[in-house]
Tab-separated table of N, CA and C in Angstrom:
chain	number	residue	atom	x	y	z
A	1	UNK	N	0.955	-1.220	-0.098
A	1	UNK	CA	0.020	-0.101	-0.011
A	1	UNK	C	0.795	1.394	0.025
A	2	UNK	N	1.947	1.236	0.791
A	2	UNK	CA	2.789	2.440	0.943
A	2	UNK	C	3.506	2.488	-0.412
A	3	UNK	N	3.798	1.482	-1.081
A	3	UNK	CA	4.453	1.516	-2.463
A	3	UNK	C	3.599	2.102	-3.449
A	4	UNK	N	2.143	1.718	-3.392
A	4	UNK	CA	1.146	2.345	-4.425
A	4	UNK	C	1.030	3.722	-4.023
A	5	UNK	N	0.926	4.248	-2.840
A	5	UNK	CA	0.744	5.632	-2.524
A	5	UNK	C	2.078	6.442	-3.213
A	6	UNK	N	3.186	5.794	-2.896
A	6	UNK	CA	4.404	6.589	-3.314
A	6	UNK	C	4.495	6.702	-4.789
A	7	UNK	N	4.266	5.474	-5.465
A	7	UNK	CA	4.232	5.516	-6.989
A	7	UNK	C	3.307	6.559	-7.510
A	8	UNK	N	2.019	6.721	-6.989
A	8	UNK	CA	1.206	7.558	-7.581
A	8	UNK	C	1.160	9.004	-6.830
A	9	UNK	N	1.963	9.199	-5.908
A	9	UNK	CA	2.050	10.604	-5.246
A	9	UNK	C	0.631	10.809	-4.526
A	10	UNK	N	0.124	9.862	-3.850
A	10	UNK	CA	-1.118	10.084	-3.161
A	10	UNK	C	-1.170	9.445	-1.782
A	11	UNK	N	-2.200	9.872	-0.928
A	11	UNK	CA	-2.378	9.374	0.367
A	11	UNK	C	-3.795	8.847	0.160
A	12	UNK	N	-4.066	7.577	0.428
A	12	UNK	CA	-5.402	6.904	0.291
A	12	UNK	C	-6.141	7.466	1.440
A	13	UNK	N	-7.474	7.751	1.221
A	13	UNK	CA	-8.392	8.129	2.388
A	13	UNK	C	-8.333	7.210	3.567
A	14	UNK	N	-8.260	7.574	4.733
A	14	UNK	CA	-8.144	6.860	5.931
A	14	UNK	C	-8.965	5.727	6.012
A	15	UNK	N	-10.306	5.798	5.889
A	15	UNK	CA	-11.113	4.753	6.149
A	15	UNK	C	-10.934	3.511	5.031
A	16	UNK	N	-10.560	3.959	3.848
A	16	UNK	CA	-10.205	3.001	2.793
A	16	UNK	C	-8.872	2.363	3.254
A	17	UNK	N	-7.885	3.014	3.575
A	17	UNK	CA	-6.803	2.521	3.928
A	17	UNK	C	-6.950	1.428	5.120
A	18	UNK	N	-7.754	1.963	6.125
A	18	UNK	CA	-7.888	0.971	7.296
A	18	UNK	C	-8.549	-0.281	6.691
A	19	UNK	N	-9.513	-0.104	5.979
A	19	UNK	CA	-10.174	-1.468	5.268
A	19	UNK	C	-8.991	-2.359	4.540
A	20	UNK	N	-8.200	-1.706	3.800
A	20	UNK	CA	-7.255	-2.550	3.048
A	20	UNK	C	-6.290	-3.294	4.219
A	21	UNK	N	-5.920	-2.407	5.191
A	21	UNK	CA	-4.995	-2.990	6.246
A	21	UNK	C	-5.609	-4.040	7.061
A	22	UNK	N	-6.880	-3.741	7.466
A	22	UNK	CA	-7.528	-4.774	8.445
A	22	UNK	C	-8.196	-5.909	7.704
A	23	UNK	N	-8.764	-5.710	6.510
A	23	UNK	CA	-9.726	-6.790	5.900
A	23	UNK	C	-9.208	-7.302	4.629
A	24	UNK	N	-8.260	-6.618	4.015
A	24	UNK	CA	-7.828	-6.904	2.705
A	24	UNK	C	-8.204	-6.035	1.517
A	25	UNK	N	-7.770	-6.304	0.500
A	25	UNK	CA	-8.200	-5.195	-0.562
A	25	UNK	C	-8.981	-5.645	-1.751
A	26	UNK	N	-9.460	-6.849	-1.808
A	26	UNK	CA	-10.432	-7.265	-2.854
A	26	UNK	C	-11.339	-8.289	-2.443
A	27	UNK	N	-12.263	-8.557	-3.377
A	27	UNK	CA	-13.212	-9.561	-3.091
A	27	UNK	C	-14.699	-9.043	-3.060
A	28	UNK	N	-15.437	-9.512	-2.113
A	28	UNK	CA	-16.848	-9.298	-2.114
A	28	UNK	C	-17.047	-7.754	-2.047
A	29	UNK	N	-18.050	-7.377	-2.802
A	29	UNK	CA	-18.502	-5.950	-2.953
A	29	UNK	C	-19.517	-5.849	-4.026
A	30	UNK	N	-20.136	-4.581	-3.999
A	30	UNK	CA	-21.263	-4.314	-5.015
A	30	UNK	C	-20.605	-4.654	-6.426
A	31	UNK	N	-21.662	-4.626	-7.323
A	31	UNK	CA	-21.231	-4.835	-8.788
A	31	UNK	C	-20.434	-6.081	-8.918
A	32	UNK	N	-19.189	-5.997	-9.502
A	32	UNK	CA	-18.178	-7.021	-9.773
A	32	UNK	C	-17.301	-7.334	-8.647
A	33	UNK	N	-17.471	-6.676	-7.588
A	33	UNK	CA	-16.568	-6.773	-6.480
A	33	UNK	C	-15.468	-5.831	-6.297
A	34	UNK	N	-14.779	-5.684	-5.132
A	34	UNK	CA	-13.661	-4.716	-4.972
A	34	UNK	C	-12.447	-5.205	-5.706
A	35	UNK	N	-11.855	-4.244	-6.325
A	35	UNK	CA	-10.552	-4.489	-7.247
A	35	UNK	C	-9.409	-4.418	-6.237
A	36	UNK	N	-8.491	-5.386	-6.493
A	36	UNK	CA	-7.216	-5.430	-5.712
A	36	UNK	C	-6.568	-4.023	-5.927
A	37	UNK	N	-5.747	-3.491	-4.972
A	37	UNK	CA	-5.077	-2.158	-5.053
A	37	UNK	C	-4.317	-2.039	-6.327
A	38	UNK	N	-3.616	-3.164	-6.722
A	38	UNK	CA	-2.709	-3.042	-7.897
A	38	UNK	C	-3.493	-2.951	-9.036
A	39	UNK	N	-4.823	-3.144	-9.161
A	39	UNK	CA	-5.577	-2.986	-10.433
A	39	UNK	C	-6.304	-1.612	-10.345
A	40	UNK	N	-6.253	-1.007	-9.250
A	40	UNK	CA	-7.050	0.301	-9.195
A	40	UNK	C	-6.322	1.416	-9.918
A	41	UNK	N	-7.172	2.060	-10.639
A	41	UNK	CA	-6.467	3.253	-11.485
A	41	UNK	C	-7.085	4.534	-11.020
A	42	UNK	N	-6.321	5.648	-11.166
A	42	UNK	CA	-6.580	6.978	-10.906
A	42	UNK	C	-7.304	7.772	-12.056
A	43	UNK	N	-8.374	8.396	-11.738
A	43	UNK	CA	-9.147	9.171	-12.713
A	43	UNK	C	-9.160	10.677	-12.258
A	44	UNK	N	-9.439	11.444	-13.250
A	44	UNK	CA	-9.917	12.793	-12.957
A	44	UNK	C	-11.325	13.070	-13.584
A	45	UNK	N	-12.074	13.865	-12.853
A	45	UNK	CA	-13.356	14.170	-13.544
A	45	UNK	C	-13.269	15.164	-14.645
A	46	UNK	N	-14.193	15.102	-15.604
A	46	UNK	CA	-14.112	15.947	-16.719
A	46	UNK	C	-14.743	17.319	-16.316
A	47	UNK	N	-14.366	18.433	-17.057
A	47	UNK	CA	-14.983	19.717	-16.841
A	47	UNK	C	-16.498	19.614	-16.962
A	48	UNK	N	-17.130	20.446	-16.250
A	48	UNK	CA	-18.609	20.715	-16.460
A	48	UNK	C	-18.780	21.418	-17.817
A	49	UNK	N	-19.572	20.811	-18.608
A	49	UNK	CA	-19.817	21.599	-19.934
A	49	UNK	C	-20.917	22.672	-19.696
A	50	UNK	N	-20.713	23.839	-20.504
A	50	UNK	CA	-21.797	24.901	-20.450
A	50	UNK	C	-23.296	24.373	-20.579
A	51	UNK	N	-23.557	23.316	-21.320
A	51	UNK	CA	-24.808	22.812	-21.510
A	51	UNK	C	-25.486	22.036	-20.429
A	52	UNK	N	-24.573	21.883	-19.276
A	52	UNK	CA	-24.869	21.108	-18.163
A	52	UNK	C	-24.988	19.421	-18.397
A	53	UNK	N	-24.400	19.100	-19.494
A	53	UNK	CA	-24.326	17.582	-19.856
A	53	UNK	C	-23.562	17.000	-18.654
A	54	UNK	N	-23.973	15.596	-18.443
A	54	UNK	CA	-23.199	15.036	-17.358
A	54	UNK	C	-21.706	14.841	-17.546
A	55	UNK	N	-20.931	14.841	-16.490
A	55	UNK	CA	-19.579	14.873	-16.617
A	55	UNK	C	-19.049	13.455	-16.508
A	56	UNK	N	-17.991	13.206	-17.407
A	56	UNK	CA	-17.348	11.965	-17.437
A	56	UNK	C	-15.973	11.880	-16.609
A	57	UNK	N	-15.155	10.893	-16.896
A	57	UNK	CA	-13.916	10.656	-16.237
A	57	UNK	C	-12.870	10.317	-17.210
A	58	UNK	N	-11.676	10.727	-17.032
A	58	UNK	CA	-10.458	10.095	-17.731
A	58	UNK	C	-9.439	9.635	-17.008
A	59	UNK	N	-8.700	8.614	-17.403
A	59	UNK	CA	-7.560	8.033	-16.575
A	59	UNK	C	-6.683	9.138	-16.541
A	60	UNK	N	-5.836	9.259	-15.494
A	60	UNK	CA	-4.923	10.442	-15.384
A	60	UNK	C	-3.717	10.391	-16.507
A	61	UNK	N	-3.521	9.260	-17.040
A	61	UNK	CA	-2.527	9.229	-18.084
A	61	UNK	C	-2.994	9.685	-19.568
A	62	UNK	N	-4.456	9.840	-19.632
A	62	UNK	CA	-5.109	10.115	-20.937
A	62	UNK	C	-4.680	11.580	-21.243
A	63	UNK	N	-4.495	11.884	-22.610
A	63	UNK	CA	-4.148	13.198	-23.013
A	63	UNK	C	-5.079	14.240	-22.658
A	64	UNK	N	-6.449	13.830	-22.605
A	64	UNK	CA	-7.619	14.713	-22.343
A	64	UNK	C	-7.780	14.943	-20.838
A	65	UNK	N	-7.088	14.204	-19.780
A	65	UNK	CA	-7.456	14.247	-18.547
A	65	UNK	C	-7.006	15.635	-17.972
A	66	UNK	N	-7.921	16.183	-17.191
A	66	UNK	CA	-7.596	17.456	-16.615
A	66	UNK	C	-6.785	17.292	-15.379
A	67	UNK	N	-6.020	18.316	-15.045
A	67	UNK	CA	-5.338	18.366	-13.803
A	67	UNK	C	-6.431	18.695	-12.704
A	68	UNK	N	-6.437	18.003	-11.743
A	68	UNK	CA	-7.478	18.360	-10.667
A	68	UNK	C	-7.737	17.210	-9.619
A	69	UNK	N	-8.738	17.162	-8.975
A	69	UNK	CA	-9.002	16.323	-8.001
A	69	UNK	C	-8.979	14.755	-8.679
A	70	UNK	N	-8.368	13.884	-7.735
A	70	UNK	CA	-8.230	12.466	-8.134
A	70	UNK	C	-9.240	11.627	-7.620
A	71	UNK	N	-9.681	10.495	-8.330
A	71	UNK	CA	-10.453	9.585	-7.942
A	71	UNK	C	-9.966	8.211	-8.287
A	72	UNK	N	-10.015	7.240	-7.220
A	72	UNK	CA	-9.417	5.939	-7.529
A	72	UNK	C	-10.573	4.893	-7.783
A	73	UNK	N	-10.411	4.136	-8.857
A	73	UNK	CA	-11.428	3.130	-9.333
A	73	UNK	C	-11.196	1.917	-8.406
A	74	UNK	N	-12.336	1.764	-7.588
A	74	UNK	CA	-12.096	0.599	-6.537
A	74	UNK	C	-13.078	-0.516	-6.688
A	75	UNK	N	-14.064	-0.538	-7.586
A	75	UNK	CA	-15.100	-1.537	-7.786
A	75	UNK	C	-15.278	-1.715	-9.223
A	76	UNK	N	-15.332	-2.879	-9.656
A	76	UNK	CA	-15.551	-3.249	-10.985
A	76	UNK	C	-16.977	-3.256	-11.351
A	77	UNK	N	-17.483	-2.427	-12.202
A	77	UNK	CA	-18.821	-2.323	-12.684
A	77	UNK	C	-19.067	-2.761	-14.109
A	78	UNK	N	-18.111	-2.903	-14.955
A	78	UNK	CA	-18.035	-3.365	-16.209
A	78	UNK	C	-18.399	-2.030	-17.206
A	79	UNK	N	-18.027	-2.182	-18.419
A	79	UNK	CA	-18.082	-1.222	-19.536
A	79	UNK	C	-17.336	0.111	-19.047
A	80	UNK	N	-18.073	1.221	-19.170
A	80	UNK	CA	-17.264	2.343	-18.888
A	80	UNK	C	-17.957	2.953	-17.559
A	81	UNK	N	-18.771	2.154	-16.787
A	81	UNK	CA	-19.253	2.590	-15.612
A	81	UNK	C	-18.156	2.458	-14.445
A	82	UNK	N	-18.060	3.390	-13.643
A	82	UNK	CA	-16.879	3.479	-12.676
A	82	UNK	C	-17.564	3.553	-11.218
A	83	UNK	N	-16.921	2.832	-10.253
A	83	UNK	CA	-17.289	3.152	-8.823
A	83	UNK	C	-15.867	3.553	-8.342
A	84	UNK	N	-15.921	4.906	-7.690
A	84	UNK	CA	-14.493	5.453	-7.417
A	84	UNK	C	-14.685	5.908	-5.980
A	85	UNK	N	-13.546	6.218	-5.464
A	85	UNK	CA	-13.424	6.958	-4.169
A	85	UNK	C	-12.605	8.291	-4.329
A	86	UNK	N	-13.111	9.480	-3.747
A	86	UNK	CA	-12.302	10.498	-3.965
A	86	UNK	C	-10.961	10.363	-3.238
A	87	UNK	N	-9.806	10.777	-3.844
A	87	UNK	CA	-8.522	10.757	-3.202
A	87	UNK	C	-7.975	12.144	-2.875
A	88	UNK	N	-8.483	13.150	-3.609
A	88	UNK	CA	-7.992	14.556	-3.324
A	88	UNK	C	-9.322	15.470	-3.558
A	89	UNK	N	-9.261	16.610	-2.958
A	89	UNK	CA	-10.412	17.502	-3.145
A	89	UNK	C	-11.494	17.379	-2.259
A	90	UNK	N	-12.580	18.138	-2.452
A	90	UNK	CA	-13.742	17.963	-1.409
A	90	UNK	C	-14.444	16.696	-1.221
A	91	UNK	N	-14.283	15.886	-2.233
A	91	UNK	CA	-15.063	14.496	-2.172
A	91	UNK	C	-13.964	13.409	-1.655
A	92	UNK	N	-12.755	13.746	-1.019
A	92	UNK	CA	-11.792	12.796	-0.419
A	92	UNK	C	-12.472	11.911	0.466
A	93	UNK	N	-12.432	10.568	0.238
A	93	UNK	CA	-12.997	9.599	1.095
A	93	UNK	C	-14.387	9.166	0.823
A	94	UNK	N	-15.097	9.945	-0.060
A	94	UNK	CA	-16.443	9.694	-0.398
A	94	UNK	C	-16.442	8.740	-1.672
A	95	UNK	N	-17.364	7.823	-1.770
A	95	UNK	CA	-17.660	6.891	-2.796
A	95	UNK	C	-18.607	7.380	-3.720
A	96	UNK	N	-18.184	7.264	-5.079
A	96	UNK	CA	-19.250	7.843	-6.101
A	96	UNK	C	-19.296	6.885	-7.206
A	97	UNK	N	-20.356	6.769	-8.083
A	97	UNK	CA	-20.429	5.946	-9.222
A	97	UNK	C	-20.677	7.066	-10.290
A	98	UNK	N	-20.042	6.712	-11.479
A	98	UNK	CA	-20.320	7.655	-12.662
A	98	UNK	C	-19.981	6.782	-13.815
A	99	UNK	N	-19.977	7.466	-15.047
A	99	UNK	CA	-19.747	6.876	-16.273
A	99	UNK	C	-18.514	7.567	-16.859
A	100	UNK	N	-17.555	6.918	-17.390
A	100	UNK	CA	-16.336	7.560	-17.986
A	100	UNK	C	-16.624	8.410	-19.124
A	101	UNK	N	-17.708	7.930	-19.951
A	101	UNK	CA	-18.087	8.780	-21.068
A	101	UNK	C	-19.223	9.784	-20.804
A	102	UNK	N	-19.527	9.951	-19.567
A	102	UNK	CA	-20.488	10.919	-19.188
A	102	UNK	C	-21.912	10.678	-19.676
A	103	UNK	N	-22.272	9.260	-19.960
A	103	UNK	CA	-23.602	9.027	-20.333
A	103	UNK	C	-24.618	9.112	-19.213
A	104	UNK	N	-24.111	9.276	-17.994
A	104	UNK	CA	-25.032	9.699	-16.816
A	104	UNK	C	-24.286	10.435	-15.854
A	105	UNK	N	-24.863	11.222	-15.002
A	105	UNK	CA	-24.000	12.118	-14.128
A	105	UNK	C	-23.567	11.280	-12.959
A	106	UNK	N	-22.319	11.772	-12.419
A	106	UNK	CA	-21.773	11.109	-11.224
A	106	UNK	C	-22.866	11.119	-9.969
A	107	UNK	N	-22.885	10.202	-9.187
A	107	UNK	CA	-23.744	10.173	-8.072
A	107	UNK	C	-22.952	9.799	-6.751
A	108	UNK	N	-22.854	10.832	-5.983
A	108	UNK	CA	-22.046	10.619	-4.656
A	108	UNK	C	-22.823	9.999	-3.613
A	109	UNK	N	-22.184	8.887	-3.115
A	109	UNK	CA	-22.995	8.168	-1.991
A	109	UNK	C	-23.164	9.115	-0.826
A	110	UNK	N	-24.319	8.937	-0.060
A	110	UNK	CA	-24.581	9.728	1.140
A	110	UNK	C	-23.633	9.209	2.295
A	111	UNK	N	-23.087	7.959	2.157
A	111	UNK	CA	-22.266	7.520	3.265
A	111	UNK	C	-21.018	8.443	3.423
A	112	UNK	N	-20.730	8.632	4.675
A	112	UNK	CA	-19.551	9.557	4.987
A	112	UNK	C	-18.216	9.068	4.582
A	113	UNK	N	-17.983	7.840	4.368
A	113	UNK	CA	-16.652	7.426	4.144
A	113	UNK	C	-16.733	5.837	3.482
A	114	UNK	N	-15.708	5.297	3.073
A	114	UNK	CA	-15.658	4.066	2.615
A	114	UNK	C	-16.169	2.921	3.467
A	115	UNK	N	-15.914	2.989	4.741
A	115	UNK	CA	-16.367	1.981	5.677
A	115	UNK	C	-17.818	2.103	5.887
A	116	UNK	N	-18.381	3.298	5.923
A	116	UNK	CA	-19.870	3.398	6.054
A	116	UNK	C	-20.471	2.851	4.890
A	117	UNK	N	-19.947	3.167	3.710
A	117	UNK	CA	-20.584	2.804	2.265
A	117	UNK	C	-20.450	1.277	2.252
A	118	UNK	N	-19.389	0.641	2.742
A	118	UNK	CA	-19.270	-0.842	2.504
A	118	UNK	C	-20.193	-1.453	3.509
A	119	UNK	N	-20.301	-0.881	4.738
A	119	UNK	CA	-21.172	-1.590	5.697
A	119	UNK	C	-22.634	-1.431	5.270
A	120	UNK	N	-22.936	-0.352	4.664
A	120	UNK	CA	-24.383	-0.241	4.041
A	120	UNK	C	-24.595	-1.285	2.986
A	121	UNK	N	-23.640	-1.634	2.178
A	121	UNK	CA	-23.721	-2.769	1.308
A	121	UNK	C	-23.921	-3.982	2.058
A	122	UNK	N	-23.126	-4.326	2.993
A	122	UNK	CA	-23.147	-5.570	3.798
A	122	UNK	C	-24.650	-5.641	4.298
A	123	UNK	N	-25.210	-4.606	4.907
A	123	UNK	CA	-26.579	-4.631	5.573
A	123	UNK	C	-27.639	-4.842	4.507
A	124	UNK	N	-27.443	-4.264	3.365
A	124	UNK	CA	-28.294	-4.610	2.210
A	124	UNK	C	-28.301	-5.999	1.939
A	125	UNK	N	-27.088	-6.578	1.773
A	125	UNK	CA	-27.031	-8.035	1.430
A	125	UNK	C	-27.664	-8.953	2.550
A	126	UNK	N	-27.331	-8.652	3.817
A	126	UNK	CA	-27.850	-9.399	4.936
A	126	UNK	C	-29.537	-9.348	4.993
A	127	UNK	N	-30.068	-8.147	4.580
A	127	UNK	CA	-31.408	-7.943	4.623
A	127	UNK	C	-32.185	-8.328	3.432
A	128	UNK	N	-31.382	-8.819	2.386
A	128	UNK	CA	-32.009	-9.207	1.232
A	128	UNK	C	-32.603	-8.059	0.435
A	129	UNK	N	-32.179	-6.890	0.566
A	129	UNK	CA	-32.698	-5.818	-0.285
A	129	UNK	C	-31.949	-5.808	-1.607
A	130	UNK	N	-32.778	-5.267	-2.641
A	130	UNK	CA	-32.301	-5.272	-3.978
A	130	UNK	C	-32.297	-3.985	-4.439
A	131	UNK	N	-31.245	-3.373	-5.047
A	131	UNK	CA	-31.244	-2.073	-5.537
A	131	UNK	C	-30.268	-2.097	-6.640
A	132	UNK	N	-30.775	-2.402	-7.769
A	132	UNK	CA	-29.928	-2.501	-8.894
A	132	UNK	C	-29.048	-1.139	-9.348
A	133	UNK	N	-29.667	0.008	-9.039
A	133	UNK	CA	-28.997	1.185	-9.240
A	133	UNK	C	-27.577	1.224	-8.317
A	134	UNK	N	-27.610	0.633	-7.351
A	134	UNK	CA	-26.355	0.737	-6.476
A	134	UNK	C	-25.592	-0.615	-6.375
A	135	UNK	N	-26.076	-1.506	-7.310
A	135	UNK	CA	-25.432	-2.815	-7.431
A	135	UNK	C	-25.445	-3.487	-6.188
A	136	UNK	N	-26.691	-3.395	-5.362
A	136	UNK	CA	-26.832	-4.174	-4.225
A	136	UNK	C	-27.859	-5.298	-4.273
A	137	UNK	N	-27.881	-5.976	-5.510
A	137	UNK	CA	-28.827	-6.863	-5.887
A	137	UNK	C	-28.218	-8.103	-4.855
A	138	UNK	N	-29.112	-8.936	-4.425
A	138	UNK	CA	-28.814	-10.046	-3.542
A	138	UNK	C	-29.659	-11.209	-3.920
A	139	UNK	N	-29.125	-12.518	-3.586
A	139	UNK	CA	-29.901	-13.593	-4.088
A	139	UNK	C	-31.319	-13.680	-3.327
A	140	UNK	N	-32.243	-14.103	-4.087
A	140	UNK	CA	-33.626	-14.129	-3.590
A	140	UNK	C	-33.754	-14.989	-2.465
A	141	UNK	N	-32.927	-15.935	-2.174
A	141	UNK	CA	-33.040	-16.738	-1.045
A	141	UNK	C	-32.833	-16.047	0.245
A	142	UNK	N	-32.031	-14.954	0.133
A	142	UNK	CA	-31.870	-14.171	1.364
A	142	UNK	C	-33.127	-13.558	1.932
A	143	UNK	N	-34.152	-13.155	1.121
A	143	UNK	CA	-35.407	-12.690	1.563
A	143	UNK	C	-36.124	-13.799	2.393
A	144	UNK	N	-35.857	-15.008	2.256
A	144	UNK	CA	-36.518	-16.114	2.877
A	144	UNK	C	-35.900	-16.548	4.224
A	145	UNK	N	-34.710	-16.066	4.520
A	145	UNK	CA	-33.987	-16.442	5.734
A	145	UNK	C	-34.609	-16.099	6.888
A	146	UNK	N	-34.285	-16.695	8.092
A	146	UNK	CA	-34.965	-16.352	9.318
A	146	UNK	C	-34.733	-14.969	9.736
A	147	UNK	N	-33.637	-14.309	9.393
A	147	UNK	CA	-33.281	-12.927	9.585
A	147	UNK	C	-33.573	-11.884	8.327
A	148	UNK	N	-34.237	-12.417	7.429
A	148	UNK	CA	-34.397	-11.553	6.186
A	148	UNK	C	-35.719	-10.876	6.246
A	149	UNK	N	-35.971	-10.073	5.299
A	149	UNK	CA	-37.112	-9.152	5.386
A	149	UNK	C	-38.546	-9.748	5.529
A	150	UNK	N	-38.640	-10.903	4.939
A	150	UNK	CA	-40.090	-11.592	5.121
A	150	UNK	C	-40.255	-11.973	6.504
A	151	UNK	N	-39.082	-12.489	7.166
A	151	UNK	CA	-39.220	-12.868	8.601
A	151	UNK	C	-39.608	-11.765	9.503
A	152	UNK	N	-38.957	-10.642	9.267
A	152	UNK	CA	-39.203	-9.538	10.070
A	152	UNK	C	-40.629	-8.926	9.915
A	153	UNK	N	-41.041	-9.091	8.704
A	153	UNK	CA	-42.511	-8.584	8.290
A	153	UNK	C	-43.466	-9.490	9.062
A	154	UNK	N	-43.231	-10.751	8.997
A	154	UNK	CA	-44.141	-11.765	9.724
A	154	UNK	C	-44.135	-11.328	11.192
A	155	UNK	N	-42.866	-11.235	11.890
A	155	UNK	CA	-42.692	-10.765	13.258
A	155	UNK	C	-43.598	-9.479	13.583
A	156	UNK	N	-43.470	-8.573	12.782
A	156	UNK	CA	-44.111	-7.152	12.942
A	156	UNK	C	-45.600	-7.446	12.890
A	157	UNK	N	-46.128	-8.158	11.945
A	157	UNK	CA	-47.541	-8.310	11.791
A	157	UNK	C	-48.067	-9.065	13.104
A	158	UNK	N	-47.261	-10.151	13.520
A	158	UNK	CA	-47.676	-10.766	14.695
A	158	UNK	C	-47.722	-9.825	15.796
A	159	UNK	N	-46.760	-9.118	16.033
A	159	UNK	CA	-46.594	-8.111	17.219
A	159	UNK	C	-47.768	-7.190	17.062
A	160	UNK	N	-48.121	-6.631	16.060
A	160	UNK	CA	-49.196	-5.717	15.844
A	160	UNK	C	-50.562	-6.372	16.138
A	161	UNK	N	-50.768	-7.632	15.716
A	161	UNK	CA	-51.985	-8.465	16.039
A	161	UNK	C	-52.160	-8.615	17.609
A	162	UNK	N	-51.101	-8.834	18.314
A	162	UNK	CA	-51.108	-9.269	19.652
A	162	UNK	C	-51.325	-7.944	20.428
A	163	UNK	N	-50.966	-6.815	19.927
A	163	UNK	CA	-51.190	-5.490	20.525
A	163	UNK	C	-52.625	-5.095	20.421
A	164	UNK	N	-53.343	-5.610	19.459
A	164	UNK	CA	-54.651	-5.139	19.183
A	164	UNK	C	-55.737	-5.803	20.071
């Protein structure tokens, strides 16, 4: 990790760094899973166009990449869709999804940092919630588990009936 930071002249956001140190750097995660650090690439966000069109992203070594805030590609989404974490600037530590070609606008997670974002994903998976827009789809079987949403709904209905 130190070598990655040194090579790219960056400091990883503290919550993401803590995750890498304590839990490892790849594997289970939304969309196609977390990328190993050695496969993560730095991007910059494109300039806002006067017509208000969605902003895309360019890899830092691309000739059209702007100098500016850096974002690290951390989750594989496929195609030109990107799940990134802010490395510099006002979005440092925040997770966002966007499209490299600007087909849709970047969406910044409301989670305060990577750990809160990842924990939200784990909670969604545990609870069997499906949210295709955030890549939080989970197997249908989760909904039927003793701790899943259907079990909680049955418990809630029973509790309400007993109170009546």
